[in-house]
A tleap script that builds the chain and sets N, CA, C and O, in Angstrom:
source leaprc.protein.ff14SB
mol = sequence {
  NMET THR GLU LYS ALA ALA ARG ILE ASP ILE
  ASP ASP PRO GLU VAL ASP MET ASP ASP GLY
  HIE ARG LEU LEU TYR ARG GLY VAL PRO PHE
  THR GLY GLU VAL THR GLU TYR LEU SER GLY
  ALA LEU VAL SER LEU ASP VAL TYR ALA HIE
  GLY VAL PRO HIE GLY LEU SER GLN GLU TRP
  TYR GLN ASP GLY THR LEU ARG ALA GLU CYS
  VAL VAL HIE ARG GLY LEU PRO ARG GLY GLU
  SER TRP GLU TRP HIE PRO ASP GLY GLY PRO
  ALA SER ARG ARG VAL PHE ASP PRO ASP GLY
  LEU THR LEU ARG GLU ASP ASP ALA TRP ASP
  GLU SER GLY ARG LEU THR ARG SER TRP ARG
  GLY PRO ALA GLU GLU CTHR
}
set mol.1.N position { 28.044 8.909 7.602 }
set mol.1.CA position { 28.115 8.022 6.580 }
set mol.1.C position { 26.355 7.728 7.175 }
set mol.1.O position { 25.827 7.838 8.282 }
set mol.2.N position { 25.914 7.370 5.992 }
set mol.2.CA position { 24.314 6.988 6.057 }
set mol.2.C position { 24.157 5.059 5.514 }
set mol.2.O position { 24.668 4.465 4.565 }
set mol.3.N position { 23.467 4.701 6.338 }
set mol.3.CA position { 23.254 3.133 5.913 }
set mol.3.C position { 22.631 2.981 5.333 }
set mol.3.O position { 21.620 3.609 5.649 }
set mol.4.N position { 22.458 2.181 4.081 }
set mol.4.CA position { 21.751 2.205 3.356 }
set mol.4.C position { 20.291 1.000 3.628 }
set mol.4.O position { 20.585 -0.185 3.784 }
set mol.5.N position { 18.794 1.416 3.663 }
set mol.5.CA position { 18.248 0.532 4.069 }
set mol.5.C position { 18.048 -0.762 3.833 }
set mol.5.O position { 18.177 -0.950 2.623 }
set mol.6.N position { 17.871 -1.452 4.230 }
set mol.6.CA position { 17.851 -2.840 4.296 }
set mol.6.C position { 16.560 -3.260 3.014 }
set mol.6.O position { 15.469 -2.701 3.125 }
set mol.7.N position { 16.752 -4.095 2.031 }
set mol.7.CA position { 15.636 -4.507 1.259 }
set mol.7.C position { 15.675 -6.019 0.772 }
set mol.7.O position { 16.554 -6.491 0.051 }
set mol.8.N position { 14.697 -6.629 1.229 }
set mol.8.CA position { 14.296 -7.875 0.771 }
set mol.8.C position { 13.178 -8.177 -0.070 }
set mol.8.O position { 12.121 -7.553 -0.163 }
set mol.9.N position { 13.663 -9.550 -0.869 }
set mol.9.CA position { 12.242 -9.786 -1.505 }
set mol.9.C position { 11.514 -10.877 -1.136 }
set mol.9.O position { 12.012 -11.984 -0.934 }
set mol.10.N position { 9.870 -10.503 -0.997 }
set mol.10.CA position { 9.088 -11.369 -0.508 }
set mol.10.C position { 9.008 -12.830 -0.929 }
set mol.10.O position { 8.236 -13.546 -0.292 }
set mol.11.N position { 9.831 -13.445 -2.094 }
set mol.11.CA position { 9.821 -14.527 -2.293 }
set mol.11.C position { 11.232 -15.224 -1.559 }
set mol.11.O position { 11.505 -16.416 -1.702 }
set mol.12.N position { 11.826 -14.549 -0.989 }
set mol.12.CA position { 12.731 -14.956 -0.226 }
set mol.12.C position { 12.521 -16.028 0.363 }
set mol.12.O position { 11.584 -16.103 1.158 }
set mol.13.N position { 13.380 -17.154 0.100 }
set mol.13.CA position { 12.601 -18.604 1.390 }
set mol.13.C position { 12.919 -18.163 3.073 }
set mol.13.O position { 12.680 -18.948 3.991 }
set mol.14.N position { 13.388 -17.035 3.249 }
set mol.14.CA position { 13.868 -16.867 4.503 }
set mol.14.C position { 12.915 -16.067 4.939 }
set mol.14.O position { 12.860 -15.698 6.113 }
set mol.15.N position { 12.208 -15.777 4.178 }
set mol.15.CA position { 11.029 -14.499 4.381 }
set mol.15.C position { 9.634 -15.791 5.400 }
set mol.15.O position { 9.508 -17.004 5.233 }
set mol.16.N position { 8.973 -15.016 6.211 }
set mol.16.CA position { 7.967 -15.798 6.762 }
set mol.16.C position { 6.646 -14.737 7.576 }
set mol.16.O position { 6.724 -13.514 7.455 }
set mol.17.N position { 5.738 -15.246 8.206 }
set mol.17.CA position { 4.931 -14.725 8.857 }
set mol.17.C position { 5.085 -15.444 10.382 }
set mol.17.O position { 5.197 -16.634 10.675 }
set mol.18.N position { 5.053 -14.461 11.072 }
set mol.18.CA position { 4.630 -14.991 12.526 }
set mol.18.C position { 2.928 -15.269 13.190 }
set mol.18.O position { 2.038 -14.597 12.669 }
set mol.19.N position { 2.688 -15.881 13.893 }
set mol.19.CA position { 1.144 -15.937 14.801 }
set mol.19.C position { 0.567 -14.500 14.796 }
set mol.19.O position { -0.641 -14.265 14.831 }
set mol.20.N position { 1.628 -13.477 14.746 }
set mol.20.CA position { 0.880 -12.112 14.800 }
set mol.20.C position { 0.697 -11.332 13.700 }
set mol.20.O position { 0.610 -10.108 13.608 }
set mol.21.N position { 0.637 -12.384 12.691 }
set mol.21.CA position { 1.024 -11.635 11.089 }
set mol.21.C position { 2.099 -10.823 11.045 }
set mol.21.O position { 2.123 -10.098 10.050 }
set mol.22.N position { 3.114 -10.693 11.902 }
set mol.22.CA position { 4.347 -10.053 11.170 }
set mol.22.C position { 5.285 -10.921 10.633 }
set mol.22.O position { 5.641 -12.091 10.778 }
set mol.23.N position { 5.675 -9.556 9.694 }
set mol.23.CA position { 6.957 -10.478 8.416 }
set mol.23.C position { 7.981 -10.546 8.855 }
set mol.23.O position { 8.577 -9.496 9.092 }
set mol.24.N position { 8.557 -11.733 9.120 }
set mol.24.CA position { 9.748 -12.450 9.513 }
set mol.24.C position { 10.883 -12.436 8.534 }
set mol.24.O position { 10.627 -12.921 7.432 }
set mol.25.N position { 12.182 -11.935 8.751 }
set mol.25.CA position { 13.559 -12.076 7.992 }
set mol.25.C position { 14.291 -12.794 8.655 }
set mol.25.O position { 14.884 -12.182 9.543 }
set mol.26.N position { 14.552 -14.139 8.573 }
set mol.26.CA position { 15.697 -15.069 9.277 }
set mol.26.C position { 14.879 -14.710 10.676 }
set mol.26.O position { 15.482 -14.012 11.491 }
set mol.27.N position { 13.945 -15.017 10.897 }
set mol.27.CA position { 13.587 -15.578 12.000 }
set mol.27.C position { 13.561 -13.788 13.254 }
set mol.27.O position { 13.695 -13.680 14.473 }
set mol.28.N position { 13.395 -13.028 12.466 }
set mol.28.CA position { 13.427 -12.055 13.172 }
set mol.28.C position { 12.277 -10.529 12.558 }
set mol.28.O position { 12.261 -10.442 11.330 }
set mol.29.N position { 11.619 -9.704 13.129 }
set mol.29.CA position { 10.248 -9.068 12.601 }
set mol.29.C position { 11.236 -7.950 12.020 }
set mol.29.O position { 12.049 -7.294 12.671 }
set mol.30.N position { 10.922 -7.867 10.322 }
set mol.30.CA position { 11.866 -7.149 9.438 }
set mol.30.C position { 11.412 -5.665 9.624 }
set mol.30.O position { 10.356 -5.289 10.133 }
set mol.31.N position { 12.532 -4.811 9.053 }
set mol.31.CA position { 12.688 -3.223 9.076 }
set mol.31.C position { 13.317 -3.272 7.730 }
set mol.31.O position { 14.419 -3.766 7.494 }
set mol.32.N position { 12.309 -2.568 6.641 }
set mol.32.CA position { 13.096 -2.124 6.005 }
set mol.32.C position { 12.013 -2.100 4.593 }
set mol.32.O position { 10.849 -1.726 4.737 }
set mol.33.N position { 12.470 -2.479 3.432 }
set mol.33.CA position { 11.691 -2.408 2.052 }
set mol.33.C position { 11.682 -3.736 1.657 }
set mol.33.O position { 12.781 -4.274 1.516 }
set mol.34.N position { 10.073 -4.766 1.322 }
set mol.34.CA position { 10.009 -5.537 0.757 }
set mol.34.C position { 9.372 -5.235 -0.680 }
set mol.34.O position { 8.336 -4.620 -0.933 }
set mol.35.N position { 10.364 -5.893 -1.622 }
set mol.35.CA position { 10.031 -5.821 -3.015 }
set mol.35.C position { 9.106 -7.471 -3.524 }
set mol.35.O position { 9.091 -8.530 -2.895 }
set mol.36.N position { 8.657 -7.254 -4.402 }
set mol.36.CA position { 8.179 -8.242 -5.266 }
set mol.36.C position { 7.878 -8.163 -6.824 }
set mol.36.O position { 7.129 -7.320 -7.318 }
set mol.37.N position { 8.363 -8.869 -7.337 }
set mol.37.CA position { 8.847 -9.143 -8.933 }
set mol.37.C position { 7.749 -9.893 -9.760 }
set mol.37.O position { 7.063 -10.822 -9.335 }
set mol.38.N position { 7.706 -9.450 -10.759 }
set mol.38.CA position { 6.934 -10.640 -11.280 }
set mol.38.C position { 7.697 -10.721 -12.778 }
set mol.38.O position { 7.692 -9.768 -13.557 }
set mol.39.N position { 8.298 -11.897 -13.033 }
set mol.39.CA position { 8.944 -12.148 -14.603 }
set mol.39.C position { 9.748 -11.218 -14.536 }
set mol.39.O position { 9.902 -10.922 -15.720 }
set mol.40.N position { 10.662 -10.239 -13.671 }
set mol.40.CA position { 11.675 -9.497 -13.812 }
set mol.40.C position { 11.316 -8.098 -13.297 }
set mol.40.O position { 12.213 -7.432 -12.782 }
set mol.41.N position { 10.079 -7.601 -13.394 }
set mol.41.CA position { 9.430 -6.573 -13.297 }
set mol.41.C position { 8.813 -6.057 -11.787 }
set mol.41.O position { 7.746 -6.443 -11.310 }
set mol.42.N position { 9.590 -5.259 -11.272 }
set mol.42.CA position { 9.322 -4.971 -9.839 }
set mol.42.C position { 7.422 -4.576 -9.795 }
set mol.42.O position { 6.977 -3.738 -10.579 }
set mol.43.N position { 6.796 -5.067 -9.119 }
set mol.43.CA position { 5.358 -4.864 -8.795 }
set mol.43.C position { 4.644 -4.625 -7.748 }
set mol.43.O position { 3.456 -4.305 -7.798 }
set mol.44.N position { 5.536 -4.809 -6.354 }
set mol.44.CA position { 5.581 -3.653 -5.331 }
set mol.44.C position { 6.474 -3.598 -4.441 }
set mol.44.O position { 7.198 -4.531 -4.091 }
set mol.45.N position { 6.470 -2.456 -4.011 }
set mol.45.CA position { 7.275 -1.824 -2.608 }
set mol.45.C position { 6.591 -1.558 -1.864 }
set mol.45.O position { 5.585 -0.902 -2.135 }
set mol.46.N position { 6.920 -2.023 -0.475 }
set mol.46.CA position { 6.627 -1.588 0.617 }
set mol.46.C position { 7.019 -1.546 1.938 }
set mol.46.O position { 7.344 -2.635 2.410 }
set mol.47.N position { 7.085 -0.478 2.743 }
set mol.47.CA position { 8.288 -0.259 3.773 }
set mol.47.C position { 7.579 -1.032 4.802 }
set mol.47.O position { 6.362 -1.213 4.806 }
set mol.48.N position { 8.544 -1.548 5.812 }
set mol.48.CA position { 8.374 -2.451 6.894 }
set mol.48.C position { 8.941 -2.123 8.303 }
set mol.48.O position { 10.146 -2.216 8.533 }
set mol.49.N position { 7.914 -1.685 9.363 }
set mol.49.CA position { 8.845 -1.615 10.883 }
set mol.49.C position { 8.663 -2.735 11.415 }
set mol.49.O position { 7.609 -3.360 11.302 }
set mol.50.N position { 9.615 -3.110 12.029 }
set mol.50.CA position { 9.337 -4.506 13.323 }
set mol.50.C position { 8.235 -5.649 12.674 }
set mol.50.O position { 7.607 -6.516 13.282 }
set mol.51.N position { 8.236 -5.365 11.390 }
set mol.51.CA position { 7.639 -6.865 10.738 }
set mol.51.C position { 6.074 -6.048 10.537 }
set mol.51.O position { 5.282 -6.779 9.943 }
set mol.52.N position { 5.648 -5.045 10.818 }
set mol.52.CA position { 4.343 -4.391 10.218 }
set mol.52.C position { 4.438 -3.412 9.307 }
set mol.52.O position { 5.354 -2.615 9.514 }
set mol.53.N position { 3.855 -3.253 8.481 }
set mol.53.CA position { 3.756 -2.335 6.827 }
set mol.53.C position { 3.939 -1.118 8.071 }
set mol.53.O position { 3.620 -1.152 9.260 }
set mol.54.N position { 4.587 -0.055 7.254 }
set mol.54.CA position { 4.601 1.046 7.966 }
set mol.54.C position { 5.287 2.037 7.087 }
set mol.54.O position { 6.479 2.117 6.790 }
set mol.55.N position { 4.527 2.588 6.825 }
set mol.55.CA position { 5.203 3.763 5.252 }
set mol.55.C position { 4.747 3.641 3.858 }
set mol.55.O position { 3.589 3.226 3.828 }
set mol.56.N position { 5.179 3.828 2.856 }
set mol.56.CA position { 5.296 4.256 1.591 }
set mol.56.C position { 4.507 2.403 1.079 }
set mol.56.O position { 5.158 1.378 1.280 }
set mol.57.N position { 3.244 2.383 0.515 }
set mol.57.CA position { 3.225 1.381 -0.092 }
set mol.57.C position { 2.772 1.174 -1.823 }
set mol.57.O position { 1.613 1.404 -2.167 }
set mol.58.N position { 3.673 0.786 -2.684 }
set mol.58.CA position { 3.265 0.877 -4.076 }
set mol.58.C position { 3.154 -0.207 -4.723 }
set mol.58.O position { 3.705 -1.271 -4.440 }
set mol.59.N position { 2.273 0.059 -5.827 }
set mol.59.CA position { 2.085 -1.139 -6.842 }
set mol.59.C position { 2.213 -1.087 -8.131 }
set mol.59.O position { 1.391 -0.233 -8.464 }
set mol.60.N position { 2.765 -1.492 -9.124 }
set mol.60.CA position { 3.032 -1.843 -10.440 }
set mol.60.C position { 2.549 -2.443 -11.037 }
set mol.60.O position { 2.666 -3.609 -10.662 }
set mol.61.N position { 1.781 -2.291 -12.183 }
set mol.61.CA position { 1.991 -3.045 -13.548 }
set mol.61.C position { 3.109 -3.670 -14.065 }
set mol.61.O position { 4.201 -3.201 -13.744 }
set mol.62.N position { 3.066 -4.695 -14.849 }
set mol.62.CA position { 4.272 -4.994 -14.985 }
set mol.62.C position { 4.817 -4.381 -16.277 }
set mol.62.O position { 5.821 -4.882 -16.784 }
set mol.63.N position { 4.308 -3.488 -16.754 }
set mol.63.CA position { 4.874 -2.518 -17.698 }
set mol.63.C position { 5.359 -1.306 -16.903 }
set mol.63.O position { 5.862 -0.383 -17.543 }
set mol.64.N position { 5.296 -1.246 -16.046 }
set mol.64.CA position { 5.744 -0.226 -15.043 }
set mol.64.C position { 5.047 0.883 -14.735 }
set mol.64.O position { 5.624 1.758 -14.090 }
set mol.65.N position { 3.399 1.099 -15.213 }
set mol.65.CA position { 2.430 1.805 -14.954 }
set mol.65.C position { 2.652 1.505 -12.996 }
set mol.65.O position { 3.188 0.572 -12.398 }
set mol.66.N position { 2.042 2.626 -12.545 }
set mol.66.CA position { 1.710 2.770 -11.454 }
set mol.66.C position { 0.291 2.054 -11.116 }
set mol.66.O position { -0.657 2.201 -11.887 }
set mol.67.N position { 0.196 1.372 -10.084 }
set mol.67.CA position { -1.130 0.897 -9.889 }
set mol.67.C position { -1.681 1.449 -8.894 }
set mol.67.O position { -2.690 2.146 -8.998 }
set mol.68.N position { -1.115 1.215 -7.865 }
set mol.68.CA position { -1.621 1.892 -6.448 }
set mol.68.C position { -0.827 2.468 -5.497 }
set mol.68.O position { 0.212 1.818 -5.381 }
set mol.69.N position { -0.874 3.384 -4.792 }
set mol.69.CA position { 0.105 3.830 -3.862 }
set mol.69.C position { -0.974 4.460 -2.585 }
set mol.69.O position { -1.926 5.238 -2.653 }
set mol.70.N position { -0.329 3.721 -1.406 }
set mol.70.CA position { -0.825 4.741 -0.319 }
set mol.70.C position { 0.230 4.260 0.941 }
set mol.70.O position { 1.182 3.480 0.924 }
set mol.71.N position { -0.406 5.128 2.107 }
set mol.71.CA position { 0.727 5.059 2.996 }
set mol.71.C position { -0.365 4.609 4.362 }
set mol.71.O position { -1.516 4.932 4.655 }
set mol.72.N position { 0.833 3.558 5.084 }
set mol.72.CA position { 0.334 2.797 5.720 }
set mol.72.C position { 1.040 2.902 7.228 }
set mol.72.O position { 2.271 2.914 7.214 }
set mol.73.N position { 0.435 2.973 8.424 }
set mol.73.CA position { 1.217 3.395 9.687 }
set mol.73.C position { 0.702 2.004 10.588 }
set mol.73.O position { -0.452 1.578 10.621 }
set mol.74.N position { 1.615 1.560 11.137 }
set mol.74.CA position { 1.189 0.531 12.077 }
set mol.74.C position { 0.359 -0.247 11.644 }
set mol.74.O position { -0.428 -0.687 12.482 }
set mol.75.N position { 0.180 -0.790 9.975 }
set mol.75.CA position { -0.548 -1.437 9.406 }
set mol.75.C position { -2.031 -1.203 8.639 }
set mol.75.O position { -2.786 -1.876 7.938 }
set mol.76.N position { -1.993 0.044 9.152 }
set mol.76.CA position { -3.350 0.839 8.860 }
set mol.76.C position { -3.297 1.892 7.781 }
set mol.76.O position { -2.377 2.707 7.722 }
set mol.77.N position { -4.277 1.860 6.950 }
set mol.77.CA position { -3.903 2.917 5.786 }
set mol.77.C position { -4.403 4.423 6.537 }
set mol.77.O position { -5.350 4.397 7.323 }
set mol.78.N position { -3.806 5.510 6.277 }
set mol.78.CA position { -3.694 6.757 6.283 }
set mol.78.C position { -3.936 7.270 5.309 }
set mol.78.O position { -3.665 6.727 4.239 }
set mol.79.N position { -4.658 8.758 5.396 }
set mol.79.CA position { -4.971 9.854 4.111 }
set mol.79.C position { -5.142 9.216 3.071 }
set mol.79.O position { -5.601 8.074 3.105 }
set mol.80.N position { -4.766 9.898 1.805 }
set mol.80.CA position { -5.551 9.255 1.058 }
set mol.80.C position { -4.805 7.699 0.109 }
set mol.80.O position { -3.586 7.757 -0.052 }
set mol.81.N position { -5.257 6.909 -0.243 }
set mol.81.CA position { -5.280 5.758 -1.088 }
set mol.81.C position { -5.474 5.705 -2.310 }
set mol.81.O position { -6.704 5.709 -2.367 }
set mol.82.N position { -5.004 5.647 -3.604 }
set mol.82.CA position { -5.229 5.517 -4.858 }
set mol.82.C position { -5.037 3.974 -5.784 }
set mol.82.O position { -4.276 3.099 -5.371 }
set mol.83.N position { -5.600 3.865 -6.680 }
set mol.83.CA position { -5.488 2.946 -7.464 }
set mol.83.C position { -6.041 3.459 -8.971 }
set mol.83.O position { -6.949 4.279 -9.102 }
set mol.84.N position { -5.246 2.753 -10.192 }
set mol.84.CA position { -5.313 3.801 -11.452 }
set mol.84.C position { -5.372 2.434 -12.416 }
set mol.84.O position { -4.873 1.376 -12.032 }
set mol.85.N position { -5.981 2.563 -13.604 }
set mol.85.CA position { -6.359 1.790 -14.619 }
set mol.85.C position { -5.027 1.405 -15.198 }
set mol.85.O position { -4.186 2.263 -14.930 }
set mol.86.N position { -4.634 0.577 -15.781 }
set mol.86.CA position { -3.563 0.457 -16.887 }
set mol.86.C position { -3.108 1.496 -17.665 }
set mol.86.O position { -1.918 1.627 -17.954 }
set mol.87.N position { -4.106 2.348 -18.073 }
set mol.87.CA position { -4.080 3.174 -19.208 }
set mol.87.C position { -3.161 4.665 -17.822 }
set mol.87.O position { -2.616 5.721 -18.141 }
set mol.88.N position { -3.276 4.329 -17.012 }
set mol.88.CA position { -2.838 5.467 -15.940 }
set mol.88.C position { -4.194 6.287 -15.193 }
set mol.88.O position { -4.128 6.809 -14.080 }
set mol.89.N position { -5.435 6.271 -16.078 }
set mol.89.CA position { -6.609 6.619 -15.576 }
set mol.89.C position { -6.866 6.393 -13.937 }
set mol.89.O position { -6.545 5.286 -13.506 }
set mol.90.N position { -7.292 7.133 -13.216 }
set mol.90.CA position { -7.494 6.784 -12.001 }
set mol.90.C position { -8.929 6.042 -11.807 }
set mol.90.O position { -9.962 6.492 -12.301 }
set mol.91.N position { -8.867 4.756 -10.967 }
set mol.91.CA position { -9.520 3.894 -10.988 }
set mol.91.C position { -10.318 3.824 -9.460 }
set mol.91.O position { -11.403 3.243 -9.435 }
set mol.92.N position { -9.862 4.321 -8.395 }
set mol.92.CA position { -10.206 4.422 -6.879 }
set mol.92.C position { -9.551 5.394 -6.381 }
set mol.92.O position { -8.428 5.670 -6.804 }
set mol.93.N position { -10.287 6.245 -5.156 }
set mol.93.CA position { -9.458 6.975 -4.527 }
set mol.93.C position { -10.050 6.675 -2.925 }
set mol.93.O position { -11.213 6.330 -2.717 }
set mol.94.N position { -9.260 6.827 -2.093 }
set mol.94.CA position { -9.799 6.416 -0.655 }
set mol.94.C position { -9.599 7.239 0.319 }
set mol.94.O position { -8.476 7.650 0.027 }
set mol.95.N position { -9.954 7.881 1.468 }
set mol.95.CA position { -9.333 9.177 2.224 }
set mol.95.C position { -9.859 8.143 3.520 }
set mol.95.O position { -10.998 7.704 3.680 }
set mol.96.N position { -8.619 7.903 4.401 }
set mol.96.CA position { -8.852 7.593 5.848 }
set mol.96.C position { -8.558 8.876 6.674 }
set mol.96.O position { -8.041 9.964 6.420 }
set mol.97.N position { -9.102 8.293 7.759 }
set mol.97.CA position { -8.969 9.345 9.407 }
set mol.97.C position { -7.085 9.053 9.358 }
set mol.97.O position { -6.218 8.501 8.680 }
set mol.98.N position { -7.226 9.654 10.271 }
set mol.98.CA position { -5.700 9.237 10.776 }
set mol.98.C position { -5.771 8.235 12.062 }
set mol.98.O position { -4.812 7.913 12.764 }
set mol.99.N position { -6.911 7.884 12.187 }
set mol.99.CA position { -6.862 6.257 13.099 }
set mol.99.C position { -6.636 5.301 12.193 }
set mol.99.O position { -6.374 4.187 12.647 }
set mol.100.N position { -6.670 5.455 10.864 }
set mol.100.CA position { -6.562 4.274 10.362 }
set mol.100.C position { -7.774 3.333 9.932 }
set mol.100.O position { -7.761 2.534 8.995 }
set mol.101.N position { -8.724 3.567 10.726 }
set mol.101.CA position { -9.752 2.574 10.615 }
set mol.101.C position { -11.136 3.276 10.106 }
set mol.101.O position { -11.954 2.423 9.761 }
set mol.102.N position { -11.523 4.394 9.995 }
set mol.102.CA position { -12.320 4.972 9.501 }
set mol.102.C position { -12.088 5.740 8.100 }
set mol.102.O position { -11.165 6.501 7.810 }
set mol.103.N position { -13.396 5.246 7.159 }
set mol.103.CA position { -13.344 5.627 5.893 }
set mol.103.C position { -14.063 6.899 5.498 }
set mol.103.O position { -15.251 6.897 5.175 }
set mol.104.N position { -13.395 7.861 5.529 }
set mol.104.CA position { -14.232 9.662 5.179 }
set mol.104.C position { -14.672 9.370 3.777 }
set mol.104.O position { -15.895 9.443 3.654 }
set mol.105.N position { -14.004 9.053 2.661 }
set mol.105.CA position { -14.077 9.510 1.043 }
set mol.105.C position { -13.921 8.087 0.611 }
set mol.105.O position { -13.151 7.333 1.206 }
set mol.106.N position { -14.578 7.738 -0.327 }
set mol.106.CA position { -14.366 6.267 -1.339 }
set mol.106.C position { -15.187 6.810 -2.934 }
set mol.106.O position { -16.400 6.833 -3.141 }
set mol.107.N position { -14.227 7.154 -3.768 }
set mol.107.CA position { -14.831 7.283 -5.105 }
set mol.107.C position { -14.046 6.314 -6.258 }
set mol.107.O position { -12.863 6.048 -6.049 }
set mol.108.N position { -14.691 5.800 -7.444 }
set mol.108.CA position { -14.161 4.956 -8.377 }
set mol.108.C position { -14.904 5.392 -9.602 }
set mol.108.O position { -16.064 5.794 -9.689 }
set mol.109.N position { -13.805 5.196 -10.725 }
set mol.109.CA position { -13.964 5.435 -11.871 }
set mol.109.C position { -13.894 3.937 -12.802 }
set mol.109.O position { -13.529 2.788 -12.556 }
set mol.110.N position { -14.394 4.569 -13.856 }
set mol.110.CA position { -14.415 3.111 -14.676 }
set mol.110.C position { -13.092 3.438 -15.563 }
set mol.110.O position { -12.285 4.288 -15.186 }
set mol.111.N position { -12.928 2.712 -16.759 }
set mol.111.CA position { -11.788 2.679 -17.514 }
set mol.111.C position { -11.934 4.173 -18.533 }
set mol.111.O position { -11.011 4.806 -19.044 }
set mol.112.N position { -13.109 4.393 -18.589 }
set mol.112.CA position { -13.102 5.646 -19.753 }
set mol.112.C position { -13.299 6.624 -18.934 }
set mol.112.O position { -13.898 7.519 -19.529 }
set mol.113.N position { -12.992 7.004 -17.383 }
set mol.113.CA position { -12.814 7.781 -16.748 }
set mol.113.C position { -14.242 8.382 -16.349 }
set mol.113.O position { -14.355 9.595 -16.173 }
set mol.114.N position { -15.210 7.610 -16.224 }
set mol.114.CA position { -16.654 8.067 -15.493 }
set mol.114.C position { -16.688 7.856 -14.186 }
set mol.114.O position { -16.434 6.731 -13.755 }
set mol.115.N position { -16.938 8.672 -13.522 }
set mol.115.CA position { -17.234 8.596 -11.837 }
set mol.115.C position { -18.113 7.736 -11.585 }
set mol.115.O position { -19.134 8.414 -11.470 }
set mol.116.N position { -18.428 6.513 -11.400 }
set mol.116.CA position { -19.138 5.355 -10.824 }
set mol.116.C position { -19.347 5.257 -9.593 }
set mol.116.O position { -20.111 4.300 -9.471 }
set mol.117.N position { -19.036 5.840 -8.236 }
set mol.117.CA position { -19.139 5.516 -6.925 }
set mol.117.C position { -18.364 6.984 -6.647 }
set mol.117.O position { -17.338 7.394 -7.190 }
set mol.118.N position { -19.264 7.696 -5.534 }
set mol.118.CA position { -18.634 8.898 -4.694 }
set mol.118.C position { -19.431 8.852 -3.812 }
set mol.118.O position { -20.629 9.031 -4.033 }
set mol.119.N position { -18.884 8.567 -2.445 }
set mol.119.CA position { -19.594 8.554 -1.147 }
set mol.119.C position { -18.648 9.098 -0.247 }
set mol.119.O position { -17.448 8.911 -0.449 }
set mol.120.N position { -18.974 9.629 0.543 }
set mol.120.CA position { -18.419 10.862 1.954 }
set mol.120.C position { -19.535 10.146 3.060 }
set mol.120.O position { -20.708 9.865 2.813 }
set mol.121.N position { -18.584 9.884 4.730 }
set mol.121.CA position { -18.861 9.590 5.046 }
set mol.121.C position { -19.451 11.161 6.181 }
set mol.121.O position { -19.127 12.325 5.945 }
set mol.122.N position { -20.303 10.721 7.303 }
set mol.122.CA position { -20.516 11.575 8.108 }
set mol.122.C position { -19.732 12.799 8.192 }
set mol.122.O position { -18.511 12.675 8.290 }
set mol.123.N position { -20.310 14.105 8.166 }
set mol.123.CA position { -19.200 15.340 8.619 }
set mol.123.C position { -18.579 14.923 10.207 }
set mol.123.O position { -19.233 14.225 10.982 }
set mol.124.N position { -17.576 15.328 10.450 }
set mol.124.CA position { -16.884 15.337 11.912 }
set mol.124.C position { -17.546 16.450 12.886 }
set mol.124.O position { -17.385 17.660 12.724 }
set mol.125.N position { -18.133 16.001 13.677 }
set mol.125.CA position { -18.099 16.799 14.863 }
set mol.125.C position { -17.110 17.452 15.334 }
set mol.125.O position { -16.106 16.830 15.680 }
set mol.126.N position { -17.183 19.062 15.469 }
set mol.126.CA position { -16.142 19.468 15.784 }
set mol.126.C position { -16.782 20.148 17.543 }
set mol.126.O position { -15.998 20.706 18.311 }
savepdb mol mol.pdb
quit
């Protein structure tokens, strides 16, 4: 038998942050899914481990269209991070190194789909 993952709403009065910026639920660093709703619509879902973002992070517009998605490892972004315009077209894409500190690629598109920024960091030494 598998245990259902814990899920809390970020607006729950028992949610708090400690001095180390860890998310607490009932005074304990939280592990599980954290949701946020706006006018009844799910607008964000983040996975936490021991009070720190660690896993998939997603945001939606109120109509349910995906707004942003990335993976976080111990509070730092990993791999590709995407944002979309309300019509579903890409707004930005960023690629982070496995360390989560180094941005390797950064692209942005306007609402008509035109590329407005395309940056590549220095090539990695081999």
